[in-house]
Structures are given as C-alpha cells and as structure tokens.
Amino acid sequence: MKILICFSGLFGGADLLLERYYQWLTRQSYTVEKVVIAEETDWMRRKDFYGLVILPSSQMNDLLSLKRCGYGFGRILIWIMGMGAFRDSYYNPSRDFGIEGVFNKVLKREADRMLRCLYQSRSICFTDEVGMGNTFCGTNIDYKSQTDANLIPIAIAGKLKREWKKTEEAIRLCWIGRVSKDFKLIPLLHLLEDIEQCVIRDRQKLSLMVVGMGNGLEELKGAAKSKHFPICFVEEVTYARLGVFLSEHADLLIAMGTSALDGAKYGCPSVVITPVRPGEREEVSYRWIFESKGFSLGEYPENPFGPEQIKKELACILREYAERDDLSERSYEYAENFDEEKVFAKLQNRELPQEMTKEMWRHITFFACLKKIKKLIKRI
C-alpha cells in the first residue's frame, strides 16, 4: 500500500514526529512519500493514488487541495498530537462569547459530526490519553473500549544514554522548545518567577538557558532583564548535537511534549511543565516526566480528562533533585515507552481505517472552506 504523509510546514513537534515516521517507513522499505502544501514544491505535479494518507487534523484541508490536483486516496488517518488539537482546528474555545460564541456552537456541531465519522471509520488516533478524553468530551461517543488501539504516543529516535552527575555549583536549568505565544510563553514567564522565588527565598544558586525561537521571545527577554539569576538565550541547537549540548549545559531539563522526551532519552533529569493558553487560568505546575500518566507530556490547567496528574511546585522539584539519585535513570527508562520501533510498529499493525466515504469528503470540504474564511478574516 502506498502511503502519503502530509506535513504542516511549521516548526514544531508535529512535523518532527511525522518526519521520524517517514524515515522509519523508508528504512522498513514501505512505499511512502511526503508533501508540504504550504511550501513551493513539486507536489502539484505528482499525481498518484495512495492507499493511506496520514496527517494532523490542522491539515485536513490539504486533502481537498490534493484531490483537485488529481491525487487519489483510499483511506486517511488523522493523528491528534496534542490536547485540544482537533477542536482547535475548528474554533477557539476561549473566545466563546458574543457573535463568536454563536459561530462556535455551529462549528462545534460540525466538528463533532466529523469526529464521529472519523471514529466510526477507525480514521483517528491520539498521542496521549488526556488528548483523547478532551477530544471526545461532550460527544456521547463511547471511545474508552478502543483506548489502547487509538493510543499511538509520540515516538523518539534511538536512545543514547549519557552519564549525568549532580553539580556541586549552581543548578543549570534548561528549556528547549518554541518560545511562542500560543501556550508556551505563559509557562516560561511563570518559570522565571518561580526560579526567582527559589533564588531569593531559598538562597539557591540557579541559572536558566532558553533554547528556542518564536513570537514570544522578545517578551521573554524583556521579563528576564529584571531577574536576579543568570539567563542566557540560544536560538537553535541541531538535533544531532542535542545530547552533547544537554550533557555540557544542563543539569535539569524543563519542557513539554517532544522536547521533554528528547531530554529524557539521553538520561537528562526531565520535568514536564504545564502549557497555558492566553485567557485561561494561569496555574503552572511541574512533575518529573516519569510521573506522567497516559503518555501525557503536558495538559492545560482546566483539564478534567484522562488520569489525574501529579502537580508540584518548582521548589519541590529542586529539593527532590538534591535528595534523589535515580532521576536520570528513571527519566531514561520512561523514554523507552516512546521508542520509535515500538510506536511505529504499533501504528503499522493497527487495523486499517475504512475507505473514505462521500460523508467524509463533505466534512473535509466544509473544513477547507472554514480555513479559507478564517484566513480572509485575519487579513481584513
């Protein structure tokens, strides 16, 4: 079966995961191609039929663009790679008031219909249990009987454990990931405040290195100027150098999603921090990555879905860092659950989705029109 993978073309964990999957399929001798509609590539000239198309929910409109250019599809699989990703593709739940609230009700009904269509045809899966529960909440879809089959966690490349030793000097904290205003800037601003408290109140010697770029970087740099501990900014570290970089510059990694796993796979003691979207409750907490349940690597504060997660203050994390000697080993062992050989083999052995129907194409057409309207409104 010929496989096509649709990328978003945006920097982030979703495209990184899809690229890993593409490379794994290639090594396993599957017939696979990839496409990025947003880029100026030769995709418009590559007309073919694909037995299976795999893509994130935000790119469902790509299917219509490809179909109009002559591509053919047998089945699709939407891989939901974050809490609220499916719903957020349709509407912004934090703007549920006034005229937008009226439109949101209409869009929610359409999103629920598409979700039911995807679920019944086995055309949807999730990277974690929290995201699954959030997506199905309020839909009356009995999804729990298929939890295991529909959980395909984030996959990480081969683990390369390094020796991690506690420092006798200042503890070097490190953030790796986008510095964007979507749901990462607010936690980072809280992280600065929490480190400041530990420095001033507890007289701890701490430093922070921020690795990443994004539209929130300048605001974060502005907030950093008033802090009483060393903070440095690095725009990018190549993925090939990440293990060496962490071993040389980090005692403790604080991150979310794929970035947290990428630290753990090298044996770097890794901490998951809460993602927070603008306009929502700013309740930021921390936990060791190996304390996570249901494959979750960060969930929004107002989250009633999935297993109840452990919540700690940064001061507690730092105390445990000083007292425990198993943090590196346990972080590394937890990362084994996300080994790409296990994850991608499970994805390939999963029962195939049913063939696409006219109903599914109607929903995809609606979604494509919705994205065009949103784009036009943003321009205006």
Short mmCIF file of N, CA and C in Angstrom, two decimals, residues 109-200:
data_model
loop_
_atom_site.label_atom_id
_atom_site.label_comp_id
_atom_site.label_asym_id
_atom_site.label_seq_id
_atom_site.Cartn_x
_atom_site.Cartn_y
_atom_site.Cartn_z
N ARG A 109 -20.77 21.68 16.47
CA ARG A 109 -21.62 20.62 15.93
C ARG A 109 -20.96 19.95 14.73
N GLU A 110 -20.40 20.78 13.84
CA GLU A 110 -19.73 20.23 12.67
C GLU A 110 -18.51 19.41 13.06
N ALA A 111 -17.72 19.92 14.03
CA ALA A 111 -16.54 19.19 14.49
C ALA A 111 -16.93 17.84 15.09
N ASP A 112 -18.02 17.83 15.87
CA ASP A 112 -18.48 16.57 16.48
C ASP A 112 -18.93 15.57 15.42
N ARG A 113 -19.58 16.06 14.37
CA ARG A 113 -20.01 15.15 13.29
C ARG A 113 -18.79 14.54 12.58
N MET A 114 -17.81 15.38 12.31
CA MET A 114 -16.60 14.88 11.66
C MET A 114 -15.88 13.90 12.58
N LEU A 115 -15.82 14.20 13.87
CA LEU A 115 -15.16 13.32 14.82
C LEU A 115 -15.83 11.95 14.85
N ARG A 116 -17.16 11.94 14.89
CA ARG A 116 -17.89 10.67 14.91
C ARG A 116 -17.61 9.87 13.62
N CYS A 117 -17.57 10.59 12.52
CA CYS A 117 -17.30 9.94 11.22
C CYS A 117 -15.90 9.31 11.22
N LEU A 118 -14.91 10.04 11.74
CA LEU A 118 -13.55 9.53 11.79
C LEU A 118 -13.43 8.35 12.75
N TYR A 119 -14.09 8.46 13.90
CA TYR A 119 -14.00 7.39 14.89
C TYR A 119 -14.64 6.10 14.38
N GLN A 120 -15.80 6.22 13.79
CA GLN A 120 -16.51 5.03 13.31
C GLN A 120 -15.77 4.34 12.17
N SER A 121 -14.96 5.09 11.45
CA SER A 121 -14.21 4.50 10.34
C SER A 121 -12.76 4.16 10.72
N ARG A 122 -12.46 4.25 12.04
CA ARG A 122 -11.11 3.97 12.55
C ARG A 122 -10.06 4.90 11.93
N SER A 123 -10.46 6.13 11.66
CA SER A 123 -9.58 7.07 10.94
C SER A 123 -8.99 8.14 11.85
N ILE A 124 -8.90 7.86 13.16
CA ILE A 124 -8.34 8.84 14.08
C ILE A 124 -7.59 8.12 15.19
N CYS A 125 -6.46 8.69 15.62
CA CYS A 125 -5.71 8.16 16.76
C CYS A 125 -5.08 9.34 17.50
N PHE A 126 -4.52 9.05 18.69
CA PHE A 126 -4.08 10.12 19.60
C PHE A 126 -2.73 9.77 20.20
N THR A 127 -1.97 10.81 20.53
CA THR A 127 -0.66 10.58 21.14
C THR A 127 -0.75 10.37 22.65
N ASP A 128 -1.87 10.76 23.29
CA ASP A 128 -1.97 10.58 24.73
C ASP A 128 -3.42 10.49 25.17
N GLU A 129 -3.62 9.95 26.36
CA GLU A 129 -4.96 9.69 26.87
C GLU A 129 -5.69 10.97 27.23
N VAL A 130 -4.96 11.97 27.68
CA VAL A 130 -5.58 13.25 28.03
C VAL A 130 -6.16 13.91 26.79
N GLY A 131 -5.40 13.93 25.71
CA GLY A 131 -5.88 14.50 24.46
C GLY A 131 -7.07 13.74 23.91
N MET A 132 -7.07 12.43 24.09
CA MET A 132 -8.20 11.62 23.64
C MET A 132 -9.47 11.98 24.41
N GLY A 133 -9.37 12.05 25.74
CA GLY A 133 -10.53 12.39 26.55
C GLY A 133 -11.05 13.78 26.26
N ASN A 134 -10.13 14.72 26.06
CA ASN A 134 -10.52 16.10 25.74
C ASN A 134 -11.27 16.16 24.41
N THR A 135 -10.82 15.40 23.43
CA THR A 135 -11.44 15.43 22.10
C THR A 135 -12.86 14.86 22.12
N PHE A 136 -13.05 13.77 22.84
CA PHE A 136 -14.35 13.10 22.84
C PHE A 136 -15.33 13.65 23.87
N CYS A 137 -14.87 14.54 24.74
CA CYS A 137 -15.74 15.07 25.80
C CYS A 137 -16.98 15.74 25.20
N GLY A 138 -18.16 15.38 25.72
CA GLY A 138 -19.41 16.00 25.29
C GLY A 138 -19.95 15.51 23.97
N THR A 139 -19.38 14.42 23.43
CA THR A 139 -19.82 13.93 22.12
C THR A 139 -20.71 12.68 22.22
N ASN A 140 -20.80 12.07 23.39
CA ASN A 140 -21.55 10.82 23.59
C ASN A 140 -20.98 9.66 22.77
N ILE A 141 -19.73 9.77 22.40
CA ILE A 141 -19.07 8.67 21.69
C ILE A 141 -18.40 7.77 22.72
N ASP A 142 -18.70 6.49 22.69
CA ASP A 142 -18.13 5.54 23.64
C ASP A 142 -16.75 5.11 23.13
N TYR A 143 -15.74 5.92 23.44
CA TYR A 143 -14.40 5.71 22.90
C TYR A 143 -13.51 4.84 23.79
N LYS A 144 -13.89 4.65 25.06
CA LYS A 144 -12.97 4.02 26.02
C LYS A 144 -12.70 2.56 25.70
N SER A 145 -13.61 1.89 25.00
CA SER A 145 -13.39 0.49 24.66
C SER A 145 -12.26 0.32 23.64
N GLN A 146 -11.91 1.41 22.94
CA GLN A 146 -10.86 1.36 21.92
C GLN A 146 -9.64 2.18 22.31
N THR A 147 -9.49 2.42 23.62
CA THR A 147 -8.41 3.30 24.08
C THR A 147 -7.04 2.81 23.62
N ASP A 148 -6.73 1.56 23.85
CA ASP A 148 -5.39 1.07 23.52
C ASP A 148 -5.11 1.14 22.02
N ALA A 149 -6.09 0.74 21.21
CA ALA A 149 -5.89 0.74 19.76
C ALA A 149 -5.69 2.16 19.22
N ASN A 150 -6.30 3.14 19.88
CA ASN A 150 -6.25 4.52 19.37
C ASN A 150 -5.17 5.37 20.04
N LEU A 151 -4.34 4.77 20.89
CA LEU A 151 -3.23 5.50 21.51
C LEU A 151 -1.94 5.14 20.78
N ILE A 152 -1.41 6.09 20.04
CA ILE A 152 -0.12 5.95 19.35
C ILE A 152 0.75 7.10 19.84
N PRO A 153 1.56 6.89 20.88
CA PRO A 153 2.26 8.01 21.51
C PRO A 153 3.33 8.64 20.63
N ILE A 154 3.82 9.78 21.07
CA ILE A 154 4.95 10.43 20.40
C ILE A 154 6.11 9.45 20.33
N ALA A 155 6.78 9.42 19.21
CA ALA A 155 7.91 8.49 19.03
C ALA A 155 9.22 9.26 19.04
N ILE A 156 10.21 8.69 19.72
CA ILE A 156 11.53 9.32 19.75
C ILE A 156 12.54 8.39 19.10
N ALA A 157 13.57 9.01 18.53
CA ALA A 157 14.62 8.24 17.88
C ALA A 157 15.45 7.52 18.93
N GLY A 158 16.33 6.63 18.47
CA GLY A 158 17.10 5.77 19.35
C GLY A 158 17.69 6.47 20.56
N LYS A 159 17.63 5.80 21.69
CA LYS A 159 18.08 6.38 22.96
C LYS A 159 19.60 6.24 23.07
N LEU A 160 20.24 7.27 23.56
CA LEU A 160 21.69 7.30 23.71
C LEU A 160 22.00 7.85 25.11
N LYS A 161 21.94 7.00 26.10
CA LYS A 161 22.07 7.45 27.48
C LYS A 161 23.47 8.01 27.74
N ARG A 162 23.52 9.12 28.44
CA ARG A 162 24.77 9.72 28.84
C ARG A 162 24.86 9.74 30.36
N GLU A 163 26.07 9.85 30.87
CA GLU A 163 26.24 9.91 32.31
C GLU A 163 25.88 11.31 32.82
N TRP A 164 25.00 11.33 33.82
CA TRP A 164 24.60 12.61 34.41
C TRP A 164 25.03 12.65 35.86
N LYS A 165 25.80 13.65 36.21
CA LYS A 165 26.26 13.79 37.59
C LYS A 165 25.76 15.11 38.16
N LYS A 166 25.41 15.08 39.43
CA LYS A 166 24.93 16.30 40.08
C LYS A 166 26.07 17.32 40.18
N THR A 167 25.70 18.56 40.00
CA THR A 167 26.68 19.63 40.08
C THR A 167 26.86 20.06 41.53
N GLU A 168 28.05 20.47 41.84
CA GLU A 168 28.34 21.00 43.17
C GLU A 168 28.09 22.51 43.21
N GLU A 169 27.86 23.08 42.03
CA GLU A 169 27.71 24.53 41.94
C GLU A 169 26.25 24.86 41.64
N ALA A 170 26.03 25.94 40.89
CA ALA A 170 24.67 26.35 40.56
C ALA A 170 23.99 25.29 39.69
N ILE A 171 22.72 25.01 39.98
CA ILE A 171 21.96 24.06 39.17
C ILE A 171 21.58 24.74 37.86
N ARG A 172 21.94 24.12 36.76
CA ARG A 172 21.70 24.70 35.43
C ARG A 172 20.38 24.14 34.88
N LEU A 173 19.36 24.99 34.89
CA LEU A 173 18.07 24.61 34.31
C LEU A 173 18.08 24.97 32.83
N CYS A 174 17.37 24.18 32.05
CA CYS A 174 17.34 24.42 30.60
C CYS A 174 15.93 24.22 30.07
N TRP A 175 15.50 25.14 29.22
CA TRP A 175 14.25 24.99 28.47
C TRP A 175 14.61 24.76 27.02
N ILE A 176 13.95 23.77 26.38
CA ILE A 176 14.11 23.56 24.95
C ILE A 176 12.72 23.47 24.32
N GLY A 177 12.49 24.25 23.29
CA GLY A 177 11.19 24.26 22.61
C GLY A 177 10.89 25.63 22.05
N ARG A 178 9.77 25.71 21.33
CA ARG A 178 9.36 27.01 20.80
C ARG A 178 9.11 28.00 21.93
N VAL A 179 9.37 29.29 21.65
CA VAL A 179 9.04 30.35 22.60
C VAL A 179 7.92 31.16 21.95
N SER A 180 6.75 30.54 21.88
CA SER A 180 5.63 31.13 21.16
C SER A 180 4.51 31.51 22.12
N LYS A 181 3.64 32.38 21.64
CA LYS A 181 2.57 32.92 22.48
C LYS A 181 1.35 32.01 22.55
N ASP A 182 1.36 30.89 21.82
CA ASP A 182 0.18 30.03 21.80
C ASP A 182 -0.09 29.41 23.17
N PHE A 183 0.85 28.63 23.69
CA PHE A 183 0.67 28.04 25.03
C PHE A 183 2.00 27.82 25.74
N LYS A 184 3.07 28.45 25.23
CA LYS A 184 4.38 28.24 25.82
C LYS A 184 4.95 29.47 26.52
N LEU A 185 4.57 30.66 26.09
CA LEU A 185 5.13 31.86 26.70
C LEU A 185 4.71 32.01 28.16
N ILE A 186 3.43 31.82 28.46
CA ILE A 186 2.95 31.99 29.84
C ILE A 186 3.67 31.05 30.80
N PRO A 187 3.81 29.74 30.50
CA PRO A 187 4.59 28.89 31.40
C PRO A 187 6.03 29.36 31.58
N LEU A 188 6.64 29.86 30.50
CA LEU A 188 8.02 30.35 30.61
C LEU A 188 8.12 31.57 31.52
N LEU A 189 7.16 32.48 31.42
CA LEU A 189 7.14 33.64 32.30
C LEU A 189 6.97 33.21 33.76
N HIS A 190 6.12 32.21 33.99
CA HIS A 190 5.96 31.67 35.34
C HIS A 190 7.24 30.99 35.81
N LEU A 191 7.91 30.30 34.90
CA LEU A 191 9.17 29.65 35.26
C LEU A 191 10.18 30.67 35.75
N LEU A 192 10.27 31.82 35.07
CA LEU A 192 11.17 32.88 35.53
C LEU A 192 10.84 33.32 36.95
N GLU A 193 9.55 33.50 37.21
CA GLU A 193 9.12 33.93 38.55
C GLU A 193 9.42 32.86 39.60
N ASP A 194 9.18 31.61 39.25
CA ASP A 194 9.40 30.51 40.20
C ASP A 194 10.89 30.36 40.52
N ILE A 195 11.75 30.51 39.51
CA ILE A 195 13.19 30.45 39.76
C ILE A 195 13.61 31.62 40.63
N GLU A 196 13.08 32.79 40.35
CA GLU A 196 13.39 33.99 41.13
C GLU A 196 13.05 33.78 42.61
N GLN A 197 11.89 33.18 42.86
CA GLN A 197 11.49 32.92 44.26
C GLN A 197 12.48 31.98 44.94
N CYS A 198 12.89 30.94 44.25
CA CYS A 198 13.82 29.97 44.83
C CYS A 198 15.19 30.61 45.08
N VAL A 199 15.58 31.54 44.22
CA VAL A 199 16.87 32.22 44.38
C VAL A 199 16.82 33.16 45.58
N ILE A 200 15.75 33.95 45.66
CA ILE A 200 15.66 34.96 46.72
C ILE A 200 15.24 34.35 48.06
#
